[in-house]
Amino acid sequence: MVGVRIFMHQLIKDDLTEMECQQLIRDFRKYKEGKGLPATFGRDVPYDHTFNRQYVQLQHIHIKRNGQRFPVRVVQFNRTSGSVLVYCPGYFDKNAYLLIAIAKHFNPRKPNEINDTDRDTELMAIFEQIAEGFRERF
């Protein structure tokens, strides 16, 4: 198997410490290489609300932060949280990934709280542009 290549956008670098960035890269690599599900990773799904998000294969995985972990016995699909890691794969190289940002996940119980969540259309448009630029190169 070809090794997984992981790139980090400046948005996520600005949000995490260097140590957190390195741990996230290790966990993401382990996950994408099929070597297990890190205790901090949860449900992994594509954004499919718009055609453009589908086209650039923008995806998100629920994550736990600040030392928190998902219970071991909870299956991946049921592991949800208030934070998501937004990422995309390369277009030409499916083993290349760009970690874009950590965003608040939209809470359907609070439908009026959309700003700065993954339902914020302006924020998602920025993520789409970042993903598109990455996929043009990789």
PDB file of N, CA and C in Angstrom, residues 28-102:
ATOM      1  N   PHE A  28      -4.751  10.545  12.255  1.00  0.00           N
ATOM      2  CA  PHE A  28      -5.397  10.527  10.944  1.00  0.00           C
ATOM      3  C   PHE A  28      -4.711   9.513  10.030  1.00  0.00           C
ATOM      4  N   ARG A  29      -3.387   9.475  10.066  1.00  0.00           N
ATOM      5  CA  ARG A  29      -2.635   8.516   9.251  1.00  0.00           C
ATOM      6  C   ARG A  29      -3.011   7.082   9.647  1.00  0.00           C
ATOM      7  N   LYS A  30      -3.021   6.814  10.934  1.00  0.00           N
ATOM      8  CA  LYS A  30      -3.384   5.486  11.440  1.00  0.00           C
ATOM      9  C   LYS A  30      -4.776   5.100  10.940  1.00  0.00           C
ATOM     10  N   TYR A  31      -5.704   6.036  11.013  1.00  0.00           N
ATOM     11  CA  TYR A  31      -7.085   5.795  10.594  1.00  0.00           C
ATOM     12  C   TYR A  31      -7.169   5.523   9.095  1.00  0.00           C
ATOM     13  N   LYS A  32      -6.540   6.360   8.295  1.00  0.00           N
ATOM     14  CA  LYS A  32      -6.638   6.217   6.841  1.00  0.00           C
ATOM     15  C   LYS A  32      -5.832   5.039   6.302  1.00  0.00           C
ATOM     16  N   GLU A  33      -4.829   4.615   7.030  1.00  0.00           N
ATOM     17  CA  GLU A  33      -4.072   3.436   6.612  1.00  0.00           C
ATOM     18  C   GLU A  33      -4.730   2.143   7.088  1.00  0.00           C
ATOM     19  N   GLY A  34      -5.881   2.270   7.743  1.00  0.00           N
ATOM     20  CA  GLY A  34      -6.621   1.093   8.183  1.00  0.00           C
ATOM     21  C   GLY A  34      -6.004   0.383   9.372  1.00  0.00           C
ATOM     22  N   LYS A  35      -5.275   1.131  10.183  1.00  0.00           N
ATOM     23  CA  LYS A  35      -4.600   0.526  11.338  1.00  0.00           C
ATOM     24  C   LYS A  35      -5.347   0.758  12.641  1.00  0.00           C
ATOM     25  N   GLY A  36      -6.618   1.063  12.545  1.00  0.00           N
ATOM     26  CA  GLY A  36      -7.421   1.226  13.751  1.00  0.00           C
ATOM     27  C   GLY A  36      -8.085   2.584  13.833  1.00  0.00           C
ATOM     28  N   LEU A  37      -9.090   2.639  14.673  1.00  0.00           N
ATOM     29  CA  LEU A  37      -9.848   3.864  14.894  1.00  0.00           C
ATOM     30  C   LEU A  37      -9.354   4.521  16.178  1.00  0.00           C
ATOM     31  N   PRO A  38      -8.737   5.698  16.077  1.00  0.00           N
ATOM     32  CA  PRO A  38      -8.293   6.382  17.291  1.00  0.00           C
ATOM     33  C   PRO A  38      -9.477   6.679  18.216  1.00  0.00           C
ATOM     34  N   ALA A  39      -9.229   6.685  19.502  1.00  0.00           N
ATOM     35  CA  ALA A  39     -10.285   6.915  20.495  1.00  0.00           C
ATOM     36  C   ALA A  39     -10.867   8.314  20.398  1.00  0.00           C
ATOM     37  N   THR A  40     -10.191   9.206  19.679  1.00  0.00           N
ATOM     38  CA  THR A  40     -10.676  10.583  19.532  1.00  0.00           C
ATOM     39  C   THR A  40     -11.471  10.792  18.244  1.00  0.00           C
ATOM     40  N   PHE A  41     -11.562   9.772  17.393  1.00  0.00           N
ATOM     41  CA  PHE A  41     -12.262   9.889  16.113  1.00  0.00           C
ATOM     42  C   PHE A  41     -13.628   9.223  16.183  1.00  0.00           C
ATOM     43  N   GLY A  42     -14.594   9.873  15.520  1.00  0.00           N
ATOM     44  CA  GLY A  42     -15.943   9.343  15.492  1.00  0.00           C
ATOM     45  C   GLY A  42     -16.466   9.166  14.080  1.00  0.00           C
ATOM     46  N   ARG A  43     -17.737   9.471  13.927  1.00  0.00           N
ATOM     47  CA  ARG A  43     -18.420   9.300  12.640  1.00  0.00           C
ATOM     48  C   ARG A  43     -17.706  10.091  11.552  1.00  0.00           C
ATOM     49  N   ASP A  44     -17.530   9.461  10.402  1.00  0.00           N
ATOM     50  CA  ASP A  44     -16.830  10.058   9.260  1.00  0.00           C
ATOM     51  C   ASP A  44     -17.791  10.063   8.080  1.00  0.00           C
ATOM     52  N   VAL A  45     -18.204  11.247   7.653  1.00  0.00           N
ATOM     53  CA  VAL A  45     -19.194  11.339   6.576  1.00  0.00           C
ATOM     54  C   VAL A  45     -18.865  12.485   5.626  1.00  0.00           C
ATOM     55  N   PRO A  46     -19.298  12.363   4.373  1.00  0.00           N
ATOM     56  CA  PRO A  46     -19.098  13.464   3.425  1.00  0.00           C
ATOM     57  C   PRO A  46     -20.135  14.559   3.646  1.00  0.00           C
ATOM     58  N   TYR A  47     -19.760  15.762   3.251  1.00  0.00           N
ATOM     59  CA  TYR A  47     -20.740  16.844   3.175  1.00  0.00           C
ATOM     60  C   TYR A  47     -21.413  16.690   1.824  1.00  0.00           C
ATOM     61  N   ASP A  48     -22.702  16.491   1.818  1.00  0.00           N
ATOM     62  CA  ASP A  48     -23.398  16.298   0.546  1.00  0.00           C
ATOM     63  C   ASP A  48     -24.598  17.224   0.392  1.00  0.00           C
ATOM     64  N   HIS A  49     -24.578  18.347   1.122  1.00  0.00           N
ATOM     65  CA  HIS A  49     -25.695  19.290   1.050  1.00  0.00           C
ATOM     66  C   HIS A  49     -25.745  20.052  -0.269  1.00  0.00           C
ATOM     67  N   THR A  50     -24.595  20.226  -0.907  1.00  0.00           N
ATOM     68  CA  THR A  50     -24.567  20.931  -2.187  1.00  0.00           C
ATOM     69  C   THR A  50     -23.727  20.139  -3.181  1.00  0.00           C
ATOM     70  N   PHE A  51     -23.948  20.403  -4.455  1.00  0.00           N
ATOM     71  CA  PHE A  51     -23.176  19.717  -5.492  1.00  0.00           C
ATOM     72  C   PHE A  51     -21.689  20.015  -5.354  1.00  0.00           C
ATOM     73  N   ASN A  52     -21.343  21.277  -5.073  1.00  0.00           N
ATOM     74  CA  ASN A  52     -19.932  21.643  -5.003  1.00  0.00           C
ATOM     75  C   ASN A  52     -19.219  20.908  -3.870  1.00  0.00           C
ATOM     76  N   ARG A  53     -19.879  20.756  -2.737  1.00  0.00           N
ATOM     77  CA  ARG A  53     -19.256  20.029  -1.626  1.00  0.00           C
ATOM     78  C   ARG A  53     -19.048  18.569  -1.986  1.00  0.00           C
ATOM     79  N   GLN A  54     -19.973  18.018  -2.752  1.00  0.00           N
ATOM     80  CA  GLN A  54     -19.803  16.640  -3.219  1.00  0.00           C
ATOM     81  C   GLN A  54     -18.645  16.573  -4.208  1.00  0.00           C
ATOM     82  N   TYR A  55     -18.574  17.541  -5.107  1.00  0.00           N
ATOM     83  CA  TYR A  55     -17.559  17.548  -6.157  1.00  0.00           C
ATOM     84  C   TYR A  55     -16.144  17.628  -5.582  1.00  0.00           C
ATOM     85  N   VAL A  56     -15.952  18.477  -4.574  1.00  0.00           N
ATOM     86  CA  VAL A  56     -14.616  18.613  -3.986  1.00  0.00           C
ATOM     87  C   VAL A  56     -14.387  17.585  -2.876  1.00  0.00           C
ATOM     88  N   GLN A  57     -15.335  16.700  -2.695  1.00  0.00           N
ATOM     89  CA  GLN A  57     -15.274  15.614  -1.705  1.00  0.00           C
ATOM     90  C   GLN A  57     -14.925  16.118  -0.311  1.00  0.00           C
ATOM     91  N   LEU A  58     -15.575  17.204   0.073  1.00  0.00           N
ATOM     92  CA  LEU A  58     -15.388  17.751   1.411  1.00  0.00           C
ATOM     93  C   LEU A  58     -16.025  16.790   2.409  1.00  0.00           C
ATOM     94  N   GLN A  59     -15.275  16.424   3.424  1.00  0.00           N
ATOM     95  CA  GLN A  59     -15.743  15.446   4.397  1.00  0.00           C
ATOM     96  C   GLN A  59     -15.489  15.962   5.804  1.00  0.00           C
ATOM     97  N   HIS A  60     -16.123  15.309   6.778  1.00  0.00           N
ATOM     98  CA  HIS A  60     -15.840  15.649   8.171  1.00  0.00           C
ATOM     99  C   HIS A  60     -15.902  14.406   9.033  1.00  0.00           C
ATOM    100  N   ILE A  61     -15.079  14.424  10.049  1.00  0.00           N
ATOM    101  CA  ILE A  61     -15.063  13.346  11.027  1.00  0.00           C
ATOM    102  C   ILE A  61     -15.225  13.979  12.407  1.00  0.00           C
ATOM    103  N   HIS A  62     -16.158  13.441  13.172  1.00  0.00           N
ATOM    104  CA  HIS A  62     -16.372  13.946  14.528  1.00  0.00           C
ATOM    105  C   HIS A  62     -15.138  13.628  15.369  1.00  0.00           C
ATOM    106  N   ILE A  63     -14.725  14.587  16.175  1.00  0.00           N
ATOM    107  CA  ILE A  63     -13.545  14.377  17.011  1.00  0.00           C
ATOM    108  C   ILE A  63     -13.812  14.833  18.441  1.00  0.00           C
ATOM    109  N   LYS A  64     -13.082  14.238  19.335  1.00  0.00           N
ATOM    110  CA  LYS A  64     -13.051  14.676  20.735  1.00  0.00           C
ATOM    111  C   LYS A  64     -11.761  15.458  20.910  1.00  0.00           C
ATOM    112  N   ARG A  65     -11.827  16.489  21.726  1.00  0.00           N
ATOM    113  CA  ARG A  65     -10.670  17.354  21.947  1.00  0.00           C
ATOM    114  C   ARG A  65     -10.364  17.476  23.434  1.00  0.00           C
ATOM    115  N   ASN A  66      -9.255  18.113  23.711  1.00  0.00           N
ATOM    116  CA  ASN A  66      -8.862  18.432  25.088  1.00  0.00           C
ATOM    117  C   ASN A  66      -8.790  17.200  25.987  1.00  0.00           C
ATOM    118  N   GLY A  67      -8.207  16.142  25.467  1.00  0.00           N
ATOM    119  CA  GLY A  67      -8.014  14.934  26.256  1.00  0.00           C
ATOM    120  C   GLY A  67      -9.226  14.029  26.380  1.00  0.00           C
ATOM    121  N   GLN A  68     -10.342  14.425  25.784  1.00  0.00           N
ATOM    122  CA  GLN A  68     -11.536  13.579  25.846  1.00  0.00           C
ATOM    123  C   GLN A  68     -11.439  12.466  24.814  1.00  0.00           C
ATOM    124  N   ARG A  69     -12.147  11.370  25.080  1.00  0.00           N
ATOM    125  CA  ARG A  69     -12.153  10.223  24.174  1.00  0.00           C
ATOM    126  C   ARG A  69     -13.575   9.689  24.053  1.00  0.00           C
ATOM    127  N   PHE A  70     -13.828   9.012  22.940  1.00  0.00           N
ATOM    128  CA  PHE A  70     -15.094   8.310  22.789  1.00  0.00           C
ATOM    129  C   PHE A  70     -15.006   6.995  23.562  1.00  0.00           C
ATOM    130  N   PRO A  71     -16.125   6.514  24.112  1.00  0.00           N
ATOM    131  CA  PRO A  71     -16.107   5.201  24.760  1.00  0.00           C
ATOM    132  C   PRO A  71     -15.709   4.121  23.755  1.00  0.00           C
ATOM    133  N   VAL A  72     -14.881   3.197  24.174  1.00  0.00           N
ATOM    134  CA  VAL A  72     -14.348   2.159  23.294  1.00  0.00           C
ATOM    135  C   VAL A  72     -15.450   1.302  22.680  1.00  0.00           C
ATOM    136  N   ARG A  73     -16.493   1.022  23.416  1.00  0.00           N
ATOM    137  CA  ARG A  73     -17.533   0.101  22.942  1.00  0.00           C
ATOM    138  C   ARG A  73     -18.579   0.752  22.043  1.00  0.00           C
ATOM    139  N   VAL A  74     -18.445   2.034  21.789  1.00  0.00           N
ATOM    140  CA  VAL A  74     -19.397   2.724  20.916  1.00  0.00           C
ATOM    141  C   VAL A  74     -18.907   2.596  19.478  1.00  0.00           C
ATOM    142  N   VAL A  75     -19.780   2.098  18.584  1.00  0.00           N
ATOM    143  CA  VAL A  75     -19.391   1.935  17.185  1.00  0.00           C
ATOM    144  C   VAL A  75     -19.154   3.308  16.553  1.00  0.00           C
ATOM    145  N   GLN A  76     -18.342   3.332  15.513  1.00  0.00           N
ATOM    146  CA  GLN A  76     -17.932   4.591  14.905  1.00  0.00           C
ATOM    147  C   GLN A  76     -19.118   5.452  14.485  1.00  0.00           C
ATOM    148  N   PHE A  77     -20.136   4.867  13.884  1.00  0.00           N
ATOM    149  CA  PHE A  77     -21.270   5.649  13.398  1.00  0.00           C
ATOM    150  C   PHE A  77     -21.956   6.411  14.529  1.00  0.00           C
ATOM    151  N   ASN A  78     -21.957   5.864  15.719  1.00  0.00           N
ATOM    152  CA  ASN A  78     -22.622   6.503  16.857  1.00  0.00           C
ATOM    153  C   ASN A  78     -21.725   7.457  17.630  1.00  0.00           C
ATOM    154  N   ARG A  79     -20.500   7.605  17.201  1.00  0.00           N
ATOM    155  CA  ARG A  79     -19.573   8.522  17.861  1.00  0.00           C
ATOM    156  C   ARG A  79     -19.736   9.916  17.256  1.00  0.00           C
ATOM    157  N   THR A  80     -20.496  10.752  17.916  1.00  0.00           N
ATOM    158  CA  THR A  80     -20.684  12.121  17.439  1.00  0.00           C
ATOM    159  C   THR A  80     -20.256  13.093  18.535  1.00  0.00           C
ATOM    160  N   SER A  81     -19.939  14.302  18.118  1.00  0.00           N
ATOM    161  CA  SER A  81     -19.488  15.315  19.071  1.00  0.00           C
ATOM    162  C   SER A  81     -19.819  16.698  18.536  1.00  0.00           C
ATOM    163  N   GLY A  82     -19.476  17.700  19.294  1.00  0.00           N
ATOM    164  CA  GLY A  82     -19.723  19.073  18.883  1.00  0.00           C
ATOM    165  C   GLY A  82     -18.649  19.656  17.993  1.00  0.00           C
ATOM    166  N   SER A  83     -17.581  18.883  17.747  1.00  0.00           N
ATOM    167  CA  SER A  83     -16.481  19.357  16.896  1.00  0.00           C
ATOM    168  C   SER A  83     -16.224  18.370  15.774  1.00  0.00           C
ATOM    169  N   VAL A  84     -15.899  18.908  14.599  1.00  0.00           N
ATOM    170  CA  VAL A  84     -15.584  18.049  13.460  1.00  0.00           C
ATOM    171  C   VAL A  84     -14.288  18.506  12.801  1.00  0.00           C
ATOM    172  N   LEU A  85     -13.548  17.526  12.301  1.00  0.00           N
ATOM    173  CA  LEU A  85     -12.356  17.782  11.506  1.00  0.00           C
ATOM    174  C   LEU A  85     -12.794  17.795  10.050  1.00  0.00           C
ATOM    175  N   VAL A  86     -12.636  18.935   9.386  1.00  0.00           N
ATOM    176  CA  VAL A  86     -13.017  19.080   7.982  1.00  0.00           C
ATOM    177  C   VAL A  86     -11.785  18.764   7.136  1.00  0.00           C
ATOM    178  N   TYR A  87     -11.951  17.869   6.166  1.00  0.00           N
ATOM    179  CA  TYR A  87     -10.821  17.459   5.336  1.00  0.00           C
ATOM    180  C   TYR A  87     -11.292  17.061   3.950  1.00  0.00           C
ATOM    181  N   CYS A  88     -10.331  16.841   3.059  1.00  0.00           N
ATOM    182  CA  CYS A  88     -10.652  16.345   1.722  1.00  0.00           C
ATOM    183  C   CYS A  88      -9.505  15.486   1.215  1.00  0.00           C
ATOM    184  N   PRO A  89      -9.813  14.529   0.338  1.00  0.00           N
ATOM    185  CA  PRO A  89      -8.761  13.750  -0.316  1.00  0.00           C
ATOM    186  C   PRO A  89      -8.313  14.469  -1.580  1.00  0.00           C
ATOM    187  N   GLY A  90      -7.164  14.068  -2.087  1.00  0.00           N
ATOM    188  CA  GLY A  90      -6.709  14.598  -3.360  1.00  0.00           C
ATOM    189  C   GLY A  90      -7.572  14.072  -4.502  1.00  0.00           C
ATOM    190  N   TYR A  91      -7.524  14.744  -5.639  1.00  0.00           N
ATOM    191  CA  TYR A  91      -8.269  14.304  -6.821  1.00  0.00           C
ATOM    192  C   TYR A  91      -7.470  13.252  -7.587  1.00  0.00           C
ATOM    193  N   PHE A  92      -6.211  13.539  -7.837  1.00  0.00           N
ATOM    194  CA  PHE A  92      -5.349  12.627  -8.584  1.00  0.00           C
ATOM    195  C   PHE A  92      -4.745  11.562  -7.672  1.00  0.00           C
ATOM    196  N   ASP A  93      -4.455  11.947  -6.459  1.00  0.00           N
ATOM    197  CA  ASP A  93      -3.817  11.062  -5.484  1.00  0.00           C
ATOM    198  C   ASP A  93      -4.769  10.849  -4.316  1.00  0.00           C
ATOM    199  N   LYS A  94      -5.454   9.720  -4.314  1.00  0.00           N
ATOM    200  CA  LYS A  94      -6.436   9.424  -3.264  1.00  0.00           C
ATOM    201  C   LYS A  94      -5.781   9.130  -1.922  1.00  0.00           C
ATOM    202  N   ASN A  95      -4.458   9.016  -1.894  1.00  0.00           N
ATOM    203  CA  ASN A  95      -3.745   8.811  -0.635  1.00  0.00           C
ATOM    204  C   ASN A  95      -3.200  10.116  -0.063  1.00  0.00           C
ATOM    205  N   ALA A  96      -3.542  11.240  -0.692  1.00  0.00           N
ATOM    206  CA  ALA A  96      -3.158  12.557  -0.182  1.00  0.00           C
ATOM    207  C   ALA A  96      -4.397  13.189   0.444  1.00  0.00           C
ATOM    208  N   TYR A  97      -4.230  13.752   1.614  1.00  0.00           N
ATOM    209  CA  TYR A  97      -5.350  14.371   2.326  1.00  0.00           C
ATOM    210  C   TYR A  97      -4.941  15.741   2.831  1.00  0.00           C
ATOM    211  N   LEU A  98      -5.902  16.656   2.809  1.00  0.00           N
ATOM    212  CA  LEU A  98      -5.697  17.972   3.387  1.00  0.00           C
ATOM    213  C   LEU A  98      -6.609  18.106   4.596  1.00  0.00           C
ATOM    214  N   LEU A  99      -6.017  18.338   5.762  1.00  0.00           N
ATOM    215  CA  LEU A  99      -6.782  18.635   6.969  1.00  0.00           C
ATOM    216  C   LEU A  99      -6.993  20.142   6.961  1.00  0.00           C
ATOM    217  N   ILE A 100      -8.247  20.551   6.840  1.00  0.00           N
ATOM    218  CA  ILE A 100      -8.550  21.965   6.600  1.00  0.00           C
ATOM    219  C   ILE A 100      -8.779  22.746   7.883  1.00  0.00           C
ATOM    220  N   ALA A 101      -9.690  22.269   8.721  1.00  0.00           N
ATOM    221  CA  ALA A 101     -10.044  23.029   9.925  1.00  0.00           C
ATOM    222  C   ALA A 101     -10.796  22.145  10.904  1.00  0.00           C
ATOM    223  N   ILE A 102     -10.876  22.630  12.118  1.00  0.00           N
ATOM    224  CA  ILE A 102     -11.776  22.038  13.100  1.00  0.00           C
ATOM    225  C   ILE A 102     -12.901  23.044  13.270  1.00  0.00           C
TER     226      ILE A 102
END
